PDB file of C-alpha atoms and ligand atoms in Angstrom:
ATOM      1  CA  MET A   1      64.363-106.901  30.632  1.00 72.00           C
ATOM      2  CA  ALA A   2      64.969-103.171  31.335  1.00 85.00           C
ATOM      3  CA  LYS A   3      64.764-102.189  34.982  1.00 94.00           C
ATOM      4  CA  THR A   4      61.803-100.078  36.079  1.00 97.00           C
ATOM      5  CA  ASN A   5      62.951 -96.905  37.826  1.00 98.00           C
ATOM      6  CA  ARG A   6      60.891 -96.906  41.026  1.00 98.00           C
ATOM      7  CA  ILE A   7      58.301 -99.328  42.382  1.00 98.00           C
ATOM      8  CA  LEU A   8      56.329 -99.155  45.600  1.00 99.00           C
ATOM      9  CA  MET A   9      55.365-102.292  47.531  1.00 99.00           C
ATOM     10  CA  THR A  10      52.693-101.885  50.196  1.00 99.00           C
ATOM     11  CA  GLY A  11      52.399-104.635  52.800  1.00 98.00           C
ATOM     12  CA  ALA A  12      56.146-105.119  52.502  1.00 99.00           C
ATOM     13  CA  ALA A  13      56.499-106.521  56.036  1.00 98.00           C
ATOM     14  CA  GLY A  14      53.979-109.282  55.346  1.00 98.00           C
ATOM     15  CA  ILE A  15      54.394-112.925  54.366  1.00 98.00           C
ATOM     16  CA  ILE A  16      54.617-112.222  50.638  1.00 99.00           C
ATOM     17  CA  GLY A  17      56.568-109.004  51.115  1.00 98.00           C
ATOM     18  CA  GLN A  18      59.260-110.764  53.103  1.00 98.00           C
ATOM     19  CA  GLN A  19      59.565-113.490  50.466  1.00 98.00           C
ATOM     20  CA  ILE A  20      59.939-111.174  47.456  1.00 98.00           C
ATOM     21  CA  ARG A  21      61.611-108.101  48.945  1.00 98.00           C
ATOM     22  CA  GLN A  22      65.119-109.018  47.901  1.00 98.00           C
ATOM     23  CA  GLY A  23      64.115-110.183  44.420  1.00 98.00           C
ATOM     24  CA  LEU A  24      62.458-106.862  43.649  1.00 98.00           C
ATOM     25  CA  ARG A  25      65.872-105.240  43.523  1.00 98.00           C
ATOM     26  CA  ASP A  26      66.492-107.046  40.232  1.00 97.00           C
ATOM     27  CA  LEU A  27      63.345-105.511  38.758  1.00 98.00           C
ATOM     28  CA  ALA A  28      63.658-101.866  39.798  1.00 98.00           C
ATOM     29  CA  THR A  29      66.421 -99.367  40.526  1.00 98.00           C
ATOM     30  CA  HIS A  30      64.521 -97.968  43.499  1.00 98.00           C
ATOM     31  CA  VAL A  31      62.228-100.121  45.643  1.00 98.00           C
ATOM     32  CA  ARG A  32      60.013 -98.184  48.057  1.00 98.00           C
ATOM     33  CA  LEU A  33      58.790-100.427  50.876  1.00 99.00           C
ATOM     34  CA  SER A  34      55.777 -99.529  52.966  1.00 99.00           C
ATOM     35  CA  ASP A  35      53.878-101.034  55.892  1.00 98.00           C
ATOM     36  CA  VAL A  36      52.639-100.213  59.374  1.00 98.00           C
ATOM     37  CA  GLU A  37      54.977-102.874  60.755  1.00 98.00           C
ATOM     38  CA  ASP A  38      58.738-102.532  61.119  1.00 98.00           C
ATOM     39  CA  LEU A  39      60.650-102.981  57.860  1.00 98.00           C
ATOM     40  CA  GLY A  40      64.139-102.913  59.278  1.00 98.00           C
ATOM     41  CA  LYS A  41      66.954-101.017  57.648  1.00 98.00           C
ATOM     42  CA  PRO A  42      66.909-100.241  53.923  1.00 98.00           C
ATOM     43  CA  GLY A  43      69.134-102.411  51.753  1.00 98.00           C
ATOM     44  CA  PRO A  44      70.792-101.187  48.547  1.00 97.00           C
ATOM     45  CA  GLY A  45      68.238 -99.427  46.357  1.00 98.00           C
ATOM     46  CA  GLU A  46      65.551 -99.591  49.027  1.00 98.00           C
ATOM     47  CA  GLU A  47      63.531 -96.727  50.521  1.00 98.00           C
ATOM     48  CA  ILE A  48      61.557 -97.320  53.714  1.00 98.00           C
ATOM     49  CA  ALA A  49      58.234 -95.445  53.729  1.00 98.00           C
ATOM     50  CA  PRO A  50      56.038 -96.313  56.734  1.00 98.00           C
ATOM     51  CA  CYS A  51      52.398 -95.529  56.023  1.00 98.00           C
ATOM     52  CA  ASP A  52      48.969 -96.575  57.242  1.00 98.00           C
ATOM     53  CA  LEU A  53      46.667 -97.235  54.293  1.00 98.00           C
ATOM     54  CA  THR A  54      43.838 -95.580  56.227  1.00 98.00           C
ATOM     55  CA  ASP A  55      45.812 -92.310  56.397  1.00 98.00           C
ATOM     56  CA  THR A  56      44.336 -90.882  53.211  1.00 98.00           C
ATOM     57  CA  PRO A  57      46.322 -87.602  53.072  1.00 98.00           C
ATOM     58  CA  ALA A  58      49.597 -89.520  53.372  1.00 98.00           C
ATOM     59  CA  LEU A  59      48.917 -91.722  50.335  1.00 98.00           C
ATOM     60  CA  ARG A  60      49.778 -89.162  47.659  1.00 98.00           C
ATOM     61  CA  GLY A  61      53.261 -88.733  49.081  1.00 98.00           C
ATOM     62  CA  LEU A  62      53.610 -92.492  49.351  1.00 98.00           C
ATOM     63  CA  VAL A  63      52.942 -93.151  45.665  1.00 98.00           C
ATOM     64  CA  ARG A  64      54.649 -90.019  44.295  1.00 98.00           C
ATOM     65  CA  ASP A  65      57.311 -90.604  41.623  1.00 98.00           C
ATOM     66  CA  CYS A  66      56.544 -94.324  41.403  1.00 98.00           C
ATOM     67  CA  ASP A  67      56.312 -96.049  38.034  1.00 98.00           C
ATOM     68  CA  ALA A  68      54.342 -98.954  39.468  1.00 98.00           C
ATOM     69  CA  ILE A  69      52.676-100.003  42.718  1.00 99.00           C
ATOM     70  CA  LEU A  70      52.581-103.560  44.052  1.00 99.00           C
ATOM     71  CA  HIS A  71      49.624-103.384  46.398  1.00 99.00           C
ATOM     72  CA  PHE A  72      50.023-106.209  48.900  1.00 99.00           C
ATOM     73  CA  GLY A  73      49.074-104.228  52.011  1.00 98.00           C
ATOM     74  CA  GLY A  74      45.864-104.808  53.922  1.00 98.00           C
ATOM     75  CA  ILE A  75      43.852-107.329  55.908  1.00 98.00           C
ATOM     76  CA  SER A  76      44.796-110.705  54.471  1.00 98.00           C
ATOM     77  CA  THR A  77      42.257-113.049  56.089  1.00 98.00           C
ATOM     78  CA  GLU A  78      38.681-112.869  57.361  1.00 98.00           C
ATOM     79  CA  ASN A  79      38.161-110.235  60.051  1.00 98.00           C
ATOM     80  CA  THR A  80      35.500-107.833  61.295  1.00 98.00           C
ATOM     81  CA  ALA A  81      33.520-106.216  58.511  1.00 97.00           C
ATOM     82  CA  GLU A  82      34.449-102.800  59.915  1.00 98.00           C
ATOM     83  CA  LEU A  83      38.197-103.404  59.671  1.00 98.00           C
ATOM     84  CA  ILE A  84      37.959-104.996  56.238  1.00 98.00           C
ATOM     85  CA  HIS A  85      35.926-102.091  54.921  1.00 98.00           C
ATOM     86  CA  ARG A  86      38.298 -99.509  56.381  1.00 98.00           C
ATOM     87  CA  VAL A  87      41.525-101.011  55.067  1.00 98.00           C
ATOM     88  CA  ASN A  88      40.616-103.174  52.063  1.00 98.00           C
ATOM     89  CA  ILE A  89      37.773-101.123  50.602  1.00 98.00           C
ATOM     90  CA  ASP A  90      38.278 -97.488  51.638  1.00 98.00           C
ATOM     91  CA  GLY A  91      42.061 -97.989  51.753  1.00 98.00           C
ATOM     92  CA  VAL A  92      42.290 -99.395  48.239  1.00 98.00           C
ATOM     93  CA  TYR A  93      39.983 -96.679  46.890  1.00 98.00           C
ATOM     94  CA  HIS A  94      42.152 -93.917  48.316  1.00 98.00           C
ATOM     95  CA  LEU A  95      45.307 -95.634  47.062  1.00 98.00           C
ATOM     96  CA  TYR A  96      43.894 -95.706  43.507  1.00 99.00           C
ATOM     97  CA  GLU A  97      42.863 -92.075  43.876  1.00 98.00           C
ATOM     98  CA  ALA A  98      46.384 -91.175  44.980  1.00 98.00           C
ATOM     99  CA  ALA A  99      47.762 -93.080  41.990  1.00 98.00           C
ATOM    100  CA  ARG A 100      45.412 -91.244  39.628  1.00 98.00           C
ATOM    101  CA  LYS A 101      46.317 -87.842  41.041  1.00 98.00           C
ATOM    102  CA  GLU A 102      50.061 -88.565  41.053  1.00 98.00           C
ATOM    103  CA  GLY A 103      50.092 -90.098  37.562  1.00 98.00           C
ATOM    104  CA  VAL A 104      51.057 -93.672  38.504  1.00 98.00           C
ATOM    105  CA  LYS A 105      49.991 -95.788  35.547  1.00 98.00           C
ATOM    106  CA  ARG A 106      50.522 -99.419  36.561  1.00 98.00           C
ATOM    107  CA  ILE A 107      49.408-101.360  39.643  1.00 99.00           C
ATOM    108  CA  LEU A 108      49.451-104.956  40.845  1.00 99.00           C
ATOM    109  CA  PHE A 109      46.367-105.637  42.948  1.00 99.00           C
ATOM    110  CA  ALA A 110      46.820-108.604  45.273  1.00 99.00           C
ATOM    111  CA  SER A 111      43.405-110.185  44.963  1.00 99.00           C
ATOM    112  CA  SER A 112      42.705-113.618  46.325  1.00 99.00           C
ATOM    113  CA  ASN A 113      41.231-116.993  45.517  1.00 98.00           C
ATOM    114  CA  HIS A 114      38.625-116.048  48.124  1.00 99.00           C
ATOM    115  CA  ALA A 115      37.038-113.775  45.504  1.00 99.00           C
ATOM    116  CA  ILE A 116      35.984-117.024  43.818  1.00 98.00           C
ATOM    117  CA  GLY A 117      36.074-119.349  46.843  1.00 98.00           C
ATOM    118  CA  PHE A 118      32.488-120.600  46.589  1.00 98.00           C
ATOM    119  CA  HIS A 119      33.135-122.311  43.263  1.00 98.00           C
ATOM    120  CA  THR A 120      33.471-126.051  43.700  1.00 98.00           C
ATOM    121  CA  ARG A 121      36.853-127.676  43.223  1.00 98.00           C
ATOM    122  CA  GLU A 122      35.699-129.578  40.147  1.00 97.00           C
ATOM    123  CA  THR A 123      34.893-126.290  38.384  1.00 98.00           C
ATOM    124  CA  ARG A 124      37.808-125.111  36.251  1.00 98.00           C
ATOM    125  CA  LEU A 125      37.916-121.329  36.398  1.00 98.00           C
ATOM    126  CA  THR A 126      39.223-118.824  33.894  1.00 98.00           C
ATOM    127  CA  ALA A 127      39.666-115.064  34.016  1.00 98.00           C
ATOM    128  CA  SER A 128      36.085-114.804  32.717  1.00 98.00           C
ATOM    129  CA  SER A 129      34.491-116.878  35.464  1.00 98.00           C
ATOM    130  CA  LEU A 130      32.014-115.141  37.739  1.00 98.00           C
ATOM    131  CA  THR A 131      33.197-114.057  41.157  1.00 98.00           C
ATOM    132  CA  ARG A 132      31.832-116.065  44.081  1.00 98.00           C
ATOM    133  CA  PRO A 133      33.335-114.674  47.283  1.00 98.00           C
ATOM    134  CA  ASP A 134      33.448-116.901  50.333  1.00 98.00           C
ATOM    135  CA  SER A 135      33.875-114.237  53.077  1.00 98.00           C
ATOM    136  CA  ASN A 136      33.731-110.514  53.795  1.00 98.00           C
ATOM    137  CA  TYR A 137      37.437-110.601  52.988  1.00 98.00           C
ATOM    138  CA  GLY A 138      36.629-112.158  49.593  1.00 98.00           C
ATOM    139  CA  VAL A 139      34.025-109.457  48.959  1.00 98.00           C
ATOM    140  CA  SER A 140      36.679-106.794  49.596  1.00 98.00           C
ATOM    141  CA  LYS A 141      38.850-108.432  46.916  1.00 99.00           C
ATOM    142  CA  VAL A 142      35.939-108.386  44.459  1.00 99.00           C
ATOM    143  CA  TYR A 143      35.609-104.669  45.219  1.00 99.00           C
ATOM    144  CA  GLY A 144      39.301-104.130  44.503  1.00 99.00           C
ATOM    145  CA  GLU A 145      39.005-106.007  41.213  1.00 99.00           C
ATOM    146  CA  ALA A 146      35.997-103.879  40.190  1.00 99.00           C
ATOM    147  CA  LEU A 147      37.819-100.680  41.155  1.00 99.00           C
ATOM    148  CA  ALA A 148      40.839-101.718  39.089  1.00 99.00           C
ATOM    149  CA  SER A 149      38.542-102.323  36.123  1.00 98.00           C
ATOM    150  CA  LEU A 150      36.981 -98.864  36.522  1.00 99.00           C
ATOM    151  CA  TYR A 151      40.354 -97.125  36.782  1.00 99.00           C
ATOM    152  CA  TRP A 152      41.486 -98.862  33.586  1.00 98.00           C
ATOM    153  CA  ASP A 153      38.344 -98.130  31.575  1.00 98.00           C
ATOM    154  CA  LYS A 154      37.920 -94.540  32.785  1.00 98.00           C
ATOM    155  CA  TYR A 155      41.430 -93.323  33.612  1.00 98.00           C
ATOM    156  CA  GLY A 156      43.775 -95.649  31.701  1.00 98.00           C
ATOM    157  CA  ILE A 157      45.505 -96.952  34.840  1.00 98.00           C
ATOM    158  CA  GLU A 158      46.547-100.537  34.148  1.00 98.00           C
ATOM    159  CA  THR A 159      46.243-103.203  36.834  1.00 99.00           C
ATOM    160  CA  LEU A 160      47.442-106.764  36.999  1.00 99.00           C
ATOM    161  CA  ILE A 161      44.795-108.417  39.168  1.00 99.00           C
ATOM    162  CA  VAL A 162      46.355-111.488  40.768  1.00 99.00           C
ATOM    163  CA  ARG A 163      43.943-113.911  42.423  1.00 99.00           C
ATOM    164  CA  ILE A 164      46.640-115.378  44.601  1.00 99.00           C
ATOM    165  CA  GLY A 165      46.228-118.966  45.747  1.00 99.00           C
ATOM    166  CA  SER A 166      48.545-119.647  48.703  1.00 99.00           C
ATOM    167  CA  CYS A 167      51.881-117.823  48.533  1.00 99.00           C
ATOM    168  CA  PHE A 168      53.913-119.222  51.415  1.00 98.00           C
ATOM    169  CA  PRO A 169      57.383-120.752  51.567  1.00 98.00           C
ATOM    170  CA  ALA A 170      55.640-124.176  51.509  1.00 98.00           C
ATOM    171  CA  PRO A 171      52.055-125.473  51.402  1.00 98.00           C
ATOM    172  CA  LYS A 172      50.537-125.802  54.885  1.00 98.00           C
ATOM    173  CA  ASP A 173      47.920-128.481  54.119  1.00 96.00           C
ATOM    174  CA  ARG A 174      46.590-130.729  51.360  1.00 96.00           C
ATOM    175  CA  ARG A 175      44.451-127.990  49.840  1.00 97.00           C
ATOM    176  CA  MET A 176      47.490-125.803  49.344  1.00 98.00           C
ATOM    177  CA  MET A 177      49.063-128.523  47.202  1.00 98.00           C
ATOM    178  CA  ALA A 178      46.601-127.230  44.559  1.00 98.00           C
ATOM    179  CA  THR A 179      46.718-123.523  45.438  1.00 98.00           C
ATOM    180  CA  TRP A 180      50.415-123.000  46.257  1.00 98.00           C
ATOM    181  CA  MET A 181      52.400-120.259  44.543  1.00 99.00           C
ATOM    182  CA  SER A 182      56.138-119.896  45.000  1.00 99.00           C
ATOM    183  CA  ALA A 183      57.811-116.549  45.629  1.00 98.00           C
ATOM    184  CA  GLY A 184      59.894-117.171  42.498  1.00 98.00           C
ATOM    185  CA  ASP A 185      56.777-117.511  40.349  1.00 99.00           C
ATOM    186  CA  MET A 186      55.368-114.354  41.954  1.00 99.00           C
ATOM    187  CA  LEU A 187      58.548-112.440  41.118  1.00 98.00           C
ATOM    188  CA  ARG A 188      58.500-113.723  37.532  1.00 98.00           C
ATOM    189  CA  LEU A 189      54.861-112.617  37.235  1.00 98.00           C
ATOM    190  CA  ILE A 190      55.763-109.139  38.529  1.00 98.00           C
ATOM    191  CA  GLY A 191      58.572-109.059  35.953  1.00 98.00           C
ATOM    192  CA  CYS A 192      56.058-109.843  33.177  1.00 98.00           C
ATOM    193  CA  MET A 193      53.752-107.129  34.496  1.00 98.00           C
ATOM    194  CA  LEU A 194      56.497-104.495  34.478  1.00 98.00           C
ATOM    195  CA  ASP A 195      57.685-105.596  31.028  1.00 97.00           C
ATOM    196  CA  ALA A 196      54.370-105.827  29.191  1.00 97.00           C
ATOM    197  CA  PRO A 197      54.114-103.138  26.497  1.00 97.00           C
ATOM    198  CA  ARG A 198      50.336-103.180  27.034  1.00 97.00           C
ATOM    199  CA  LEU A 199      49.057-104.637  30.250  1.00 98.00           C
ATOM    200  CA  GLY A 200      45.385-103.651  30.350  1.00 98.00           C
ATOM    201  CA  CYS A 201      43.523-105.020  33.348  1.00 98.00           C
ATOM    202  CA  PRO A 202      43.905-108.794  33.230  1.00 98.00           C
ATOM    203  CA  ILE A 203      42.929-111.298  35.900  1.00 98.00           C
ATOM    204  CA  VAL A 204      45.587-113.924  36.558  1.00 98.00           C
ATOM    205  CA  TYR A 205      45.377-116.831  38.985  1.00 99.00           C
ATOM    206  CA  GLY A 206      48.506-116.674  41.107  1.00 99.00           C
ATOM    207  CA  VAL A 207      49.436-120.317  41.282  1.00 98.00           C
ATOM    208  CA  SER A 208      52.500-122.410  40.503  1.00 98.00           C
ATOM    209  CA  ASP A 209      52.614-125.336  38.059  1.00 98.00           C
ATOM    210  CA  ASN A 210      51.099-127.768  40.571  1.00 98.00           C
ATOM    211  CA  ASP A 211      49.925-131.284  39.654  1.00 98.00           C
ATOM    212  CA  GLU A 212      46.397-130.498  40.853  1.00 96.00           C
ATOM    213  CA  SER A 213      44.936-127.206  39.673  1.00 95.00           C
ATOM    214  CA  TRP A 214      41.495-125.607  39.497  1.00 98.00           C
ATOM    215  CA  TRP A 215      42.512-122.555  37.473  1.00 98.00           C
ATOM    216  CA  ASP A 216      43.251-121.894  33.805  1.00 98.00           C
ATOM    217  CA  ASN A 217      45.359-118.854  32.865  1.00 98.00           C
ATOM    218  CA  SER A 218      45.141-119.360  29.088  1.00 98.00           C
ATOM    219  CA  GLU A 219      43.163-116.117  28.587  1.00 98.00           C
ATOM    220  CA  THR A 220      46.169-114.131  29.794  1.00 98.00           C
ATOM    221  CA  ALA A 221      48.864-116.015  27.876  1.00 97.00           C
ATOM    222  CA  TYR A 222      49.810-112.699  26.233  1.00 97.00           C
ATOM    223  CA  LEU A 223      51.616-111.791  29.445  1.00 98.00           C
ATOM    224  CA  GLY A 224      54.160-114.534  28.744  1.00 98.00           C
ATOM    225  CA  TRP A 225      54.119-115.782  32.346  1.00 98.00           C
ATOM    226  CA  THR A 226      54.875-119.448  32.771  1.00 98.00           C
ATOM    227  CA  PRO A 227      55.116-120.701  36.357  1.00 98.00           C
ATOM    228  CA  GLN A 228      58.261-122.732  36.883  1.00 98.00           C
ATOM    229  CA  ASP A 229      57.805-124.192  40.352  1.00 98.00           C
ATOM    230  CA  SER A 230      55.478-126.922  41.611  1.00 98.00           C
ATOM    231  CA  SER A 231      54.108-128.013  44.976  1.00 98.00           C
ATOM    232  CA  ALA A 232      54.990-131.608  44.016  1.00 98.00           C
ATOM    233  CA  GLN A 233      58.272-131.187  45.911  1.00 97.00           C
ATOM    234  CA  PHE A 234      56.222-130.928  49.140  1.00 98.00           C
ATOM    235  CA  GLY A 235      53.915-133.929  48.590  1.00 93.00           C
ATOM    236  CA  HIS A 236      55.685-135.956  51.276  1.00 95.00           C
ATOM    237  CA  LEU A 237      54.521-133.473  53.934  1.00 96.00           C
ATOM    238  CA  PHE A 238      50.917-134.685  53.644  1.00 95.00           C
ATOM    239  CA  ALA A 239      51.410-138.296  52.530  1.00 91.00           C
ATOM    240  CA  ASP A 240      50.247-139.670  55.871  1.00 93.00           C
ATOM    241  CA  ASP A 241      47.277-137.323  56.314  1.00 93.00           C
ATOM    242  CA  PRO A 242      43.861-138.996  56.598  1.00 92.00           C
ATOM    243  CA  ALA A 243      41.753-139.075  53.426  1.00 93.00           C
ATOM    244  CA  GLN A 244      39.734-135.896  52.922  1.00 93.00           C
ATOM    245  CA  ASP A 245      35.959-136.110  53.477  1.00 96.00           C
ATOM    246  CA  PRO A 246      34.374-135.305  50.083  1.00 96.00           C
ATOM    247  CA  ASN A 247      31.253-133.976  51.866  1.00 97.00           C
ATOM    248  CA  ASP A 248      33.171-131.513  54.011  1.00 98.00           C
ATOM    249  CA  THR A 249      32.329-127.940  52.966  1.00 98.00           C
ATOM    250  CA  ALA A 250      36.020-127.081  53.227  1.00 98.00           C
ATOM    251  CA  VAL A 251      36.748-129.805  50.658  1.00 98.00           C
ATOM    252  CA  ILE A 252      33.825-129.081  48.330  1.00 98.00           C
ATOM    253  CA  TYR A 253      34.701-125.428  47.771  1.00 98.00           C
ATOM    254  CA  GLN A 254      37.893-123.870  46.457  1.00 98.00           C
ATOM    255  CA  GLY A 255      38.021-121.425  49.362  1.00 98.00           C
ATOM    256  CA  GLY A 256      38.425-124.267  51.847  1.00 98.00           C
ATOM    257  CA  MET A 257      38.017-123.143  55.475  1.00 98.00           C
ATOM    258  CA  PHE A 258      37.026-119.624  54.387  1.00 98.00           C
ATOM    259  CA  ALA A 259      33.927-121.131  52.763  1.00 98.00           C
ATOM    260  CA  LYS A 260      33.199-123.317  55.784  1.00 98.00           C
ATOM    261  CA  ALA A 261      33.671-120.692  58.498  1.00 98.00           C
ATOM    262  CA  ARG A 262      30.665-119.104  60.196  1.00 96.00           C
ATOM    263  CA  HIS A 263      30.310-115.316  60.394  1.00 97.00           C
ATOM    264  CA  PHE A 264      33.511-113.912  61.909  1.00 97.00           C
ATOM    265  CA  GLU A 265      31.649-111.817  64.473  1.00 97.00           C
ATOM    266  CA  ASP A 266      29.148-114.451  65.727  1.00 95.00           C
TER     267      ASP A 266
HETATM  268  P1  NAI B 301      50.139-110.364  55.470  1.00 89.25           P
HETATM  269  O1  NAI B 301      48.983-110.169  56.375  1.00 89.25           O
HETATM  270  O2  NAI B 301      51.284-111.164  55.939  1.00 89.25           O
HETATM  271  O3  NAI B 301      50.692-108.947  54.994  1.00 89.25           O
HETATM  272  C1  NAI B 301      49.859-107.831  54.824  1.00 89.25           C
HETATM  273  C2  NAI B 301      50.611-106.620  55.314  1.00 89.25           C
HETATM  274  O4  NAI B 301      49.724-105.503  55.221  1.00 89.25           O
HETATM  275  C3  NAI B 301      51.061-106.750  56.776  1.00 89.25           C
HETATM  276  O5  NAI B 301      52.453-106.612  56.866  1.00 89.25           O
HETATM  277  C4  NAI B 301      50.310-105.643  57.496  1.00 89.25           C
HETATM  278  O6  NAI B 301      51.077-105.021  58.498  1.00 89.25           O
HETATM  279  C5  NAI B 301      49.989-104.694  56.349  1.00 89.25           C
HETATM  280  N1  NAI B 301      48.821-103.880  56.700  1.00 89.25           N
HETATM  281  C6  NAI B 301      47.676-104.287  57.290  1.00 89.25           C
HETATM  282  N2  NAI B 301      46.889-103.224  57.536  1.00 89.25           N
HETATM  283  C7  NAI B 301      47.550-102.143  57.087  1.00 89.25           C
HETATM  284  C8  NAI B 301      47.256-100.754  57.059  1.00 89.25           C
HETATM  285  N3  NAI B 301      46.120-100.250  57.576  1.00 89.25           N
HETATM  286  N4  NAI B 301      48.155 -99.922  56.513  1.00 89.25           N
HETATM  287  C9  NAI B 301      49.318-100.407  56.000  1.00 89.25           C
HETATM  288  N5  NAI B 301      49.670-101.701  56.007  1.00 89.25           N
HETATM  289  C10 NAI B 301      48.782-102.560  56.552  1.00 89.25           C
HETATM  290  O7  NAI B 301      49.552-110.937  54.109  1.00 89.25           O
HETATM  291  P2  NAI B 301      50.314-111.654  52.911  1.00 89.25           P
HETATM  292  O8  NAI B 301      50.099-113.103  53.054  1.00 89.25           O
HETATM  293  O9  NAI B 301      51.683-111.126  52.768  1.00 89.25           O
HETATM  294  O10 NAI B 301      49.425-111.166  51.690  1.00 89.25           O
HETATM  295  C11 NAI B 301      49.709-109.964  51.005  1.00 89.25           C
HETATM  296  C12 NAI B 301      48.499-109.611  50.142  1.00 89.25           C
HETATM  297  O11 NAI B 301      48.221-110.683  49.262  1.00 89.25           O
HETATM  298  C13 NAI B 301      47.237-109.350  50.937  1.00 89.25           C
HETATM  299  O12 NAI B 301      46.499-108.325  50.300  1.00 89.25           O
HETATM  300  C14 NAI B 301      46.476-110.644  50.845  1.00 89.25           C
HETATM  301  O13 NAI B 301      45.088-110.434  50.916  1.00 89.25           O
HETATM  302  C15 NAI B 301      46.888-111.134  49.460  1.00 89.25           C
HETATM  303  N6  NAI B 301      46.863-112.585  49.372  1.00 89.25           N
HETATM  304  C16 NAI B 301      47.819-113.351  49.989  1.00 89.25           C
HETATM  305  C17 NAI B 301      47.808-114.720  49.871  1.00 89.25           C
HETATM  306  C18 NAI B 301      48.876-115.593  50.442  1.00 89.25           C
HETATM  307  O14 NAI B 301      48.808-116.803  50.221  1.00 89.25           O
HETATM  308  N7  NAI B 301      49.885-115.082  51.166  1.00 89.25           N
HETATM  309  C19 NAI B 301      46.727-115.392  49.126  1.00 89.25           C
HETATM  310  C20 NAI B 301      45.777-114.506  48.539  1.00 89.25           C
HETATM  311  C21 NAI B 301      45.868-113.154  48.644  1.00 89.25           C
HETATM  312  C1  15L B 302      44.393-115.745  51.262  1.00 89.25           C
HETATM  313  O1  15L B 302      43.753-114.911  50.644  1.00 89.25           O
HETATM  314  C2  15L B 302      45.127-115.369  52.481  1.00 89.25           C
HETATM  315  O2  15L B 302      45.680-114.091  52.401  1.00 89.25           O
HETATM  316  C3  15L B 302      46.217-116.367  52.847  1.00 89.25           C
HETATM  317  O3  15L B 302      46.596-116.133  54.192  1.00 89.25           O
HETATM  318  C4  15L B 302      45.744-117.801  52.666  1.00 89.25           C
HETATM  319  O4  15L B 302      44.686-118.052  53.543  1.00 89.25           O
HETATM  320  C5  15L B 302      45.266-117.991  51.245  1.00 89.25           C
HETATM  321  O5  15L B 302      44.284-117.037  50.893  1.00 89.25           O
HETATM  322  C6  15L B 302      44.717-119.384  50.979  1.00 89.25           C
HETATM  323  O6  15L B 302      43.574-119.501  50.524  1.00 89.25           O
HETATM  324  O7  15L B 302      45.439-120.349  51.194  1.00 89.25           O
END
């Protein structure tokens, strides 16, 4: 695998950013890291580029000279509609505009399982399944996916849309045994994205090779990504948990508590 020259990761101070930061150095000669939070000192090959995604004029400079953008920055759970719109809808639009104007041709968009969270757990989803957002946050991810599709069809900017399950060092509850994605599998997926001769605008479910799974990535097998980790190693953490109530909304739907929650601002 040839190294990409320069990649930008937004949201680099976040949970996923912290897990993959070091591994990105194997994929690119220059790794530009951006966030509104402190990113510490740059390591070898790293550039620190603080930037607020709502600062539209600053975005062109942020993406300049990058061969690819890993867009992990933004509001990562349910919040006020105003904040989600400002950062996850307007912010992502202006980031894509900056990419278009600066000639960046490849983007990873960190979508979420909450774009499809109102599908039931017994429904096996593919890249062609209809979106069914479970929150204002999920709606913002559907917007990002639609924007990525537009920028591919109209401007030839390729995006890997990753509907991430739960990318944490370990699953936090029984649901995440099905939705967990390891940092290693995320890094391997990014490697496939950077390597693909033609990427297009595929939708991939970001999930490891867990025993229980609701998602089928066979439509995007051309990417050559095969998850290598499994949540099975963490099964003991939840062995003594009480049985799940099959009539609980958080158990019926893939989005779990996001589907069950009332309006964030009530
Ligand atoms: P996180 O909340 O830990 O990290 C997001 C980062 O974005 C934070 O460091 C935050 O400071 C930054 N950010 C927020 N507003 C910003 C702004 N206005 N300008 C610049 N930076 C801003 O989230 P996490 O878990 O690392 O997720 C990263 C991305 O992946 C998010 O887009 C999230 O929606 C998505 N995702 C994550 C999942 C997970 O399991 N960790 C699951 C599904 C999707
Ligand atoms: C997400 O989209 C969130 O960013 C993350 O914090 C988790 O809640 C994850 O989904 C999940 O569904 O487990």
